[in-house]
Amino acid sequence: MPNLDGGHYFLTVLAPVRVDTMVDRIVGHSLSHAQLLVQKLALLPTGRQTAVSPPGAPPSPFAANTLNHFARFAFISGPHFNGRVSGDAIVAAATSLDPLKAQPVDQFPTPYLLFAAEFDGQGKDAPTALRDYAEALWATMRQDLQDVFGHCVGFEGIETAERFHHYLRRCQVETTVPFNDYWAHGLSAAAAKPPIWPAALAGGAFLLGFVVWLLAAIVHGFELRAAAHRPVAGWLARWVARAVADGVVILPILAVLTGLALWYAVAWVYRRARPPFPTAPGSDLRTILKALFLQQRFTELAIETQGLDDAALHARFGDFLAAVRPDQAAPAQVAGECHAAILEPTA
């Protein structure tokens, strides 16, 4: 289930950061692309994503379109060092291995910019979903994209949404195991549970070949025993020789049949794993924002109406429905914020 799954596209982009220096306006000073990129990412607005965010925090540029569920940038300077590769102390002492000698350490040729996003792709195939998303990003946050990706290798001359889309594809890493936190509607237990017949086919081919070889060896053993006037040792030696001769013919056929069955079983699993899961109902961003809005407002209503009598509760709930309009797209929670707007009930 790569990239597109359950109506959502999971984009992973690793863009190499330029390592050449930039001449500063101050004579004798220079700046690196890595420094400027980290500074840009640190100053990128994030909106009111937590309860302690400033009330006047500017919205995140990713909130300018209603496709983004989650999006993030990260600067990766190099792989994480997990420590020395441990070994057997007795073997190390016996081979005079110096534990203080440095081991090879993984390094990147350049730093990388990670761009990861989960966005709506309902009703689209994977290429179309990515193209539409690239066009939406370019239309809503073009300047930020140029400021960020402008420090990456190969971004020179990209001035259109189409070229930006091609750049994302060039730097894309296939997301093979996406995390989708929405229920896959319509996926029955029978469809989710893979049948065992592909594996049984491979095992059956091996078992069939083995049984054929065993029966042939037994039949030849009886034939040799019936025609032999020699001691048991001589007969046993002839039987083993005949069984080996039969195996030279039968066992390669057995290996070929088993290999074909295994290949088919693996191909079947891969083929069944490629299609994405069905889209969960109401999992697009607009519907989720409306659901979050109703959840917050209904929680406040439940607290507010404690102790009211039936008539007052009925009237108050009518005001609540008129204010939140659950059957309409608006009002809803603003994208990129953790709190929904406060509404006064209307009669």
C-alpha positions as a Python dict, from the first residue, in 0.01 Angstrom:
ca = {
    (1, 'M'): (0, 0, 0),
    (2, 'P'): (254, 261, -101),
    (3, 'N'): (187, 637, -78),
    (4, 'L'): (-192, 634, -132),
    (5, 'D'): (-401, 445, 123),
    (6, 'G'): (-752, 482, 261),
    (7, 'G'): (-818, 797, 60),
    (8, 'H'): (-509, 973, 197),
    (9, 'Y'): (-174, 1032, 30),
    (10, 'F'): (135, 995, 247),
    (11, 'L'): (415, 1201, 93),
    (12, 'T'): (779, 1163, 196),
    (13, 'V'): (1036, 1386, 29),
    (14, 'L'): (1411, 1393, 97),
    (15, 'A'): (1577, 1684, -85),
    (16, 'P'): (1958, 1719, -64),
    (17, 'V'): (2066, 2056, 76),
    (18, 'R'): (2325, 2256, -116),
    (19, 'V'): (2672, 2264, 43),
    (20, 'D'): (2815, 2560, -147),
    (21, 'T'): (2841, 2896, 29),
    (22, 'M'): (2658, 3219, -44),
    (23, 'V'): (2832, 3557, -36),
    (24, 'D'): (2680, 3783, 227),
    (25, 'R'): (2602, 4150, 175),
    (26, 'I'): (2874, 4226, 427),
    (27, 'V'): (3212, 4212, 258),
    (28, 'G'): (3418, 3918, 378),
    (29, 'H'): (3120, 3729, 520),
    (30, 'S'): (2958, 3419, 373),
    (31, 'L'): (2655, 3211, 459),
    (32, 'S'): (2576, 2845, 409),
    (33, 'H'): (2252, 2715, 267),
    (34, 'A'): (2212, 2491, 571),
    (35, 'Q'): (2222, 2792, 806),
    (36, 'L'): (1970, 2989, 605),
    (37, 'L'): (1742, 2686, 568),
    (38, 'V'): (1739, 2613, 941),
    (39, 'Q'): (1665, 2979, 1011),
    (40, 'K'): (1377, 2981, 762),
    (41, 'L'): (1227, 2666, 912),
    (42, 'A'): (1257, 2809, 1264),
    (43, 'L'): (1070, 3125, 1161),
    (44, 'L'): (801, 2948, 958),
    (45, 'P'): (461, 3027, 1118),
    (46, 'T'): (295, 2733, 1287),
    (47, 'G'): (-39, 2887, 1387),
    (48, 'R'): (-223, 2816, 1710),
    (49, 'Q'): (-151, 2446, 1736),
    (50, 'T'): (-140, 2425, 2115),
    (51, 'A'): (-326, 2578, 2405),
    (52, 'V'): (-23, 2795, 2494),
    (53, 'S'): (21, 2941, 2144),
    (54, 'P'): (5, 3322, 2135),
    (55, 'P'): (-345, 3451, 2053),
    (56, 'G'): (-209, 3651, 1760),
    (57, 'A'): (11, 3376, 1617),
    (58, 'P'): (8, 3394, 1236),
    (59, 'P'): (-147, 3090, 1070),
    (60, 'S'): (63, 2816, 919),
    (61, 'P'): (98, 2848, 541),
    (62, 'F'): (-13, 2484, 515),
    (63, 'A'): (-354, 2589, 652),
    (64, 'A'): (-418, 2799, 342),
    (65, 'N'): (-564, 2496, 161),
    (66, 'T'): (-801, 2229, 286),
    (67, 'L'): (-599, 1927, 175),
    (68, 'N'): (-335, 1909, 449),
    (69, 'H'): (-404, 1685, 747),
    (70, 'F'): (-44, 1692, 869),
    (71, 'A'): (268, 1850, 721),
    (72, 'R'): (617, 1910, 852),
    (73, 'F'): (967, 2013, 753),
    (74, 'A'): (1280, 1881, 923),
    (75, 'F'): (1649, 1942, 867),
    (76, 'I'): (1855, 1621, 878),
    (77, 'S'): (2226, 1688, 916),
    (78, 'G'): (2328, 1322, 933),
    (79, 'P'): (2229, 975, 1051),
    (80, 'H'): (2186, 915, 1420),
    (81, 'F'): (2483, 747, 1592),
    (82, 'N'): (2366, 442, 1785),
    (83, 'G'): (2701, 361, 1944),
    (84, 'R'): (2956, 94, 1873),
    (85, 'V'): (2854, -238, 1727),
    (86, 'S'): (2882, -477, 2019),
    (87, 'G'): (3047, -817, 1997),
    (88, 'D'): (3148, -1117, 2201),
    (89, 'A'): (3403, -1021, 2467),
    (90, 'I'): (3573, -1363, 2460),
    (91, 'V'): (3612, -1353, 2081),
    (92, 'A'): (3744, -996, 2103),
    (93, 'A'): (4004, -1098, 2361),
    (94, 'A'): (4106, -1407, 2165),
    (95, 'T'): (4150, -1210, 1842),
    (96, 'S'): (4320, -914, 2014),
    (97, 'L'): (4045, -680, 1899),
    (98, 'D'): (4107, -328, 2027),
    (99, 'P'): (3777, -195, 2172),
    (100, 'L'): (3913, 160, 2158),
    (101, 'K'): (3966, 153, 1783),
    (102, 'A'): (3704, 361, 1604),
    (103, 'Q'): (3453, 178, 1391),
    (104, 'P'): (3317, 308, 1059),
    (105, 'V'): (3040, 565, 1107),
    (106, 'D'): (2760, 626, 856),
    (107, 'Q'): (2762, 972, 703),
    (108, 'F'): (2553, 1156, 447),
    (109, 'P'): (2724, 1326, 153),
    (110, 'T'): (2498, 1627, 211),
    (111, 'P'): (2237, 1731, 467),
    (112, 'Y'): (1877, 1662, 369),
    (113, 'L'): (1551, 1847, 397),
    (114, 'L'): (1264, 1619, 498),
    (115, 'F'): (916, 1716, 386),
    (116, 'A'): (643, 1481, 508),
    (117, 'A'): (274, 1539, 449),
    (118, 'E'): (-56, 1355, 472),
    (119, 'F'): (-328, 1502, 254),
    (120, 'D'): (-663, 1416, 98),
    (121, 'G'): (-661, 1200, -213),
    (122, 'Q'): (-1017, 1069, -217),
    (123, 'G'): (-1141, 953, -554),
    (124, 'K'): (-801, 991, -722),
    (125, 'D'): (-516, 768, -823),
    (126, 'A'): (-176, 831, -669),
    (127, 'P'): (-20, 1039, -953),
    (128, 'T'): (-326, 1263, -981),
    (129, 'A'): (-346, 1316, -605),
    (130, 'L'): (19, 1423, -586),
    (131, 'R'): (-14, 1655, -886),
    (132, 'D'): (-324, 1825, -744),
    (133, 'Y'): (-153, 1865, -407),
    (134, 'A'): (158, 2020, -561),
    (135, 'E'): (-60, 2267, -751),
    (136, 'A'): (-253, 2356, -434),
    (137, 'L'): (68, 2415, -239),
    (138, 'W'): (216, 2628, -515),
    (139, 'A'): (-101, 2837, -538),
    (140, 'T'): (-125, 2901, -163),
    (141, 'M'): (234, 2918, -33),
    (142, 'R'): (461, 2965, -333),
    (143, 'Q'): (697, 3213, -166),
    (144, 'D'): (754, 2991, 138),
    (145, 'L'): (821, 2693, -86),
    (146, 'Q'): (1077, 2887, -286),
    (147, 'D'): (1244, 3015, 31),
    (148, 'V'): (1269, 2661, 174),
    (149, 'F'): (1342, 2446, -129),
    (150, 'G'): (1561, 2716, -281),
    (151, 'H'): (1841, 2591, -57),
    (152, 'C'): (1814, 2238, -203),
    (153, 'V'): (1999, 2082, -492),
    (154, 'G'): (1822, 2101, -827),
    (155, 'F'): (1559, 2359, -736),
    (156, 'E'): (1710, 2630, -951),
    (157, 'G'): (1475, 2760, -1219),
    (158, 'I'): (1156, 2614, -1072),
    (159, 'E'): (893, 2881, -1127),
    (160, 'T'): (575, 2686, -1201),
    (161, 'A'): (352, 2439, -1022),
    (162, 'E'): (425, 2174, -1284),
    (163, 'R'): (801, 2200, -1228),
    (164, 'F'): (748, 2193, -852),
    (165, 'H'): (545, 1875, -895),
    (166, 'H'): (827, 1715, -1094),
    (167, 'Y'): (1077, 1819, -827),
    (168, 'L'): (872, 1653, -554),
    (169, 'R'): (860, 1334, -761),
    (170, 'R'): (1237, 1341, -815),
    (171, 'C'): (1302, 1365, -441),
    (172, 'Q'): (1015, 1141, -329),
    (173, 'V'): (1077, 834, -117),
    (174, 'E'): (807, 570, -142),
    (175, 'T'): (603, 542, 177),
    (176, 'T'): (562, 167, 211),
    (177, 'V'): (405, 155, 559),
    (178, 'P'): (177, 458, 607),
    (179, 'F'): (-3, 523, 936),
    (180, 'N'): (-371, 586, 870),
    (181, 'D'): (-577, 655, 1179),
    (182, 'Y'): (-915, 637, 1006),
    (183, 'W'): (-1134, 330, 983),
    (184, 'A'): (-1134, 162, 641),
    (185, 'H'): (-1506, 140, 568),
    (186, 'G'): (-1625, -164, 374),
    (187, 'L'): (-1321, -378, 446),
    (188, 'S'): (-1470, -707, 557),
    (189, 'A'): (-1288, -953, 778),
    (190, 'A'): (-1282, -1205, 493),
    (191, 'A'): (-1113, -954, 262),
    (192, 'A'): (-867, -848, 529),
    (193, 'K'): (-761, -1204, 610),
    (194, 'P'): (-542, -1347, 333),
    (195, 'P'): (-626, -1702, 222),
    (196, 'I'): (-377, -1976, 289),
    (197, 'W'): (-398, -2144, -51),
    (198, 'P'): (-90, -1973, -206),
    (199, 'A'): (129, -2107, 73),
    (200, 'A'): (-53, -2440, 57),
    (201, 'L'): (22, -2453, -315),
    (202, 'A'): (394, -2420, -253),
    (203, 'G'): (389, -2679, 24),
    (204, 'G'): (172, -2910, -183),
    (205, 'A'): (414, -2899, -475),
    (206, 'F'): (701, -2998, -249),
    (207, 'L'): (498, -3272, -80),
    (208, 'L'): (375, -3411, -412),
    (209, 'G'): (724, -3434, -553),
    (210, 'F'): (856, -3594, -238),
    (211, 'V'): (576, -3854, -234),
    (212, 'V'): (638, -3941, -600),
    (213, 'W'): (1006, -3990, -534),
    (214, 'L'): (939, -4198, -221),
    (215, 'L'): (689, -4424, -399),
    (216, 'A'): (932, -4475, -688),
    (217, 'A'): (1207, -4567, -444),
    (218, 'I'): (983, -4815, -263),
    (219, 'V'): (864, -4979, -586),
    (220, 'H'): (1220, -5010, -713),
    (221, 'G'): (1321, -5154, -378),
    (222, 'F'): (1062, -5430, -403),
    (223, 'E'): (1161, -5503, -761),
    (224, 'L'): (1527, -5529, -670),
    (225, 'R'): (1454, -5744, -366),
    (226, 'A'): (1238, -5982, -566),
    (227, 'A'): (1505, -6026, -832),
    (228, 'A'): (1803, -6037, -597),
    (229, 'H'): (1975, -6352, -469),
    (230, 'R'): (2231, -6157, -274),
    (231, 'P'): (2268, -6068, 95),
    (232, 'V'): (2072, -5782, 242),
    (233, 'A'): (2374, -5553, 240),
    (234, 'G'): (2415, -5593, -137),
    (235, 'W'): (2048, -5540, -198),
    (236, 'L'): (2048, -5230, 24),
    (237, 'A'): (2344, -5083, -163),
    (238, 'R'): (2170, -5139, -499),
    (239, 'W'): (1847, -4989, -364),
    (240, 'V'): (2025, -4676, -239),
    (241, 'A'): (2201, -4640, -575),
    (242, 'R'): (1869, -4673, -759),
    (243, 'A'): (1699, -4424, -524),
    (244, 'V'): (1976, -4173, -584),
    (245, 'A'): (1942, -4226, -960),
    (246, 'D'): (1568, -4164, -934),
    (247, 'G'): (1634, -3855, -724),
    (248, 'V'): (1863, -3710, -990),
    (249, 'V'): (1560, -3702, -1221),
    (250, 'I'): (1276, -3635, -980),
    (251, 'L'): (1434, -3392, -732),
    (252, 'P'): (1514, -3121, -994),
    (253, 'I'): (1156, -3143, -1113),
    (254, 'L'): (1048, -3115, -748),
    (255, 'A'): (1270, -2809, -700),
    (256, 'V'): (1131, -2641, -1012),
    (257, 'L'): (769, -2705, -911),
    (258, 'T'): (831, -2579, -559),
    (259, 'G'): (1011, -2269, -688),
    (260, 'L'): (727, -2187, -927),
    (261, 'A'): (472, -2233, -651),
    (262, 'L'): (667, -2009, -415),
    (263, 'W'): (710, -1744, -685),
    (264, 'Y'): (339, -1747, -754),
    (265, 'A'): (255, -1724, -383),
    (266, 'V'): (485, -1424, -330),
    (267, 'A'): (358, -1254, -648),
    (268, 'W'): (1, -1309, -533),
    (269, 'V'): (73, -1147, -196),
    (270, 'Y'): (242, -848, -359),
    (271, 'R'): (-41, -808, -607),
    (272, 'R'): (-303, -812, -332),
    (273, 'A'): (-101, -571, -117),
    (274, 'R'): (-63, -306, -387),
    (275, 'P'): (-425, -175, -402),
    (276, 'P'): (-501, 82, -130),
    (277, 'F'): (-761, 28, 136),
    (278, 'P'): (-1100, 190, 66),
    (279, 'T'): (-1164, 545, 178),
    (280, 'A'): (-1317, 582, 521),
    (281, 'P'): (-1642, 784, 519),
    (282, 'G'): (-1605, 1140, 640),
    (283, 'S'): (-1225, 1129, 650),
    (284, 'D'): (-1162, 1435, 432),
    (285, 'L'): (-1025, 1743, 606),
    (286, 'R'): (-1342, 1955, 569),
    (287, 'T'): (-1557, 1690, 736),
    (288, 'I'): (-1303, 1633, 1011),
    (289, 'L'): (-1282, 2006, 1085),
    (290, 'K'): (-1659, 2017, 1113),
    (291, 'A'): (-1658, 1713, 1342),
    (292, 'L'): (-1393, 1866, 1570),
    (293, 'F'): (-1595, 2187, 1584),
    (294, 'L'): (-1913, 2000, 1684),
    (295, 'Q'): (-1725, 1793, 1939),
    (296, 'Q'): (-1586, 2098, 2119),
    (297, 'R'): (-1910, 2294, 2112),
    (298, 'F'): (-2118, 1995, 2227),
    (299, 'T'): (-1880, 1934, 2517),
    (300, 'E'): (-1929, 2295, 2628),
    (301, 'L'): (-2306, 2256, 2589),
    (302, 'A'): (-2309, 1943, 2805),
    (303, 'I'): (-2122, 2125, 3082),
    (304, 'E'): (-2335, 2436, 3055),
    (305, 'T'): (-2673, 2261, 3069),
    (306, 'Q'): (-2617, 2053, 3380),
    (307, 'G'): (-2922, 2076, 3606),
    (308, 'L'): (-3164, 2228, 3353),
    (309, 'D'): (-3520, 2100, 3343),
    (310, 'D'): (-3659, 1932, 3033),
    (311, 'A'): (-3815, 2242, 2881),
    (312, 'A'): (-3507, 2458, 2930),
    (313, 'L'): (-3277, 2184, 2802),
    (314, 'H'): (-3494, 2137, 2492),
    (315, 'A'): (-3491, 2509, 2418),
    (316, 'R'): (-3117, 2537, 2478),
    (317, 'F'): (-3044, 2243, 2249),
    (318, 'G'): (-3254, 2405, 1975),
    (319, 'D'): (-3042, 2719, 2006),
    (320, 'F'): (-2730, 2504, 1987),
    (321, 'L'): (-2842, 2334, 1664),
    (322, 'A'): (-2929, 2668, 1507),
    (323, 'A'): (-2584, 2804, 1593),
    (324, 'V'): (-2361, 2511, 1493),
    (325, 'R'): (-2568, 2395, 1189),
    (326, 'P'): (-2446, 2031, 1192),
    (327, 'D'): (-2589, 1962, 846),
    (328, 'Q'): (-2380, 2235, 680),
    (329, 'A'): (-2007, 2275, 616),
    (330, 'A'): (-1990, 2605, 806),
    (331, 'P'): (-1929, 2703, 1076),
    (332, 'A'): (-1633, 2472, 1136),
    (333, 'Q'): (-1296, 2468, 1303),
    (334, 'V'): (-1030, 2672, 1128),
    (335, 'A'): (-758, 2462, 965),
    (336, 'G'): (-429, 2468, 1154),
    (337, 'E'): (-577, 2563, 1494),
    (338, 'C'): (-646, 2350, 1798),
    (339, 'H'): (-953, 2540, 1920),
    (340, 'A'): (-1277, 2607, 1737),
    (341, 'A'): (-1424, 2953, 1727),
    (342, 'I'): (-1668, 3038, 2008),
    (343, 'L'): (-2026, 3085, 1892),
    (344, 'E'): (-2305, 3252, 2082),
    (345, 'P'): (-2632, 3055, 2053),
    (346, 'T'): (-2898, 3215, 1840),
    (347, 'A'): (-3271, 3180, 1877),
}
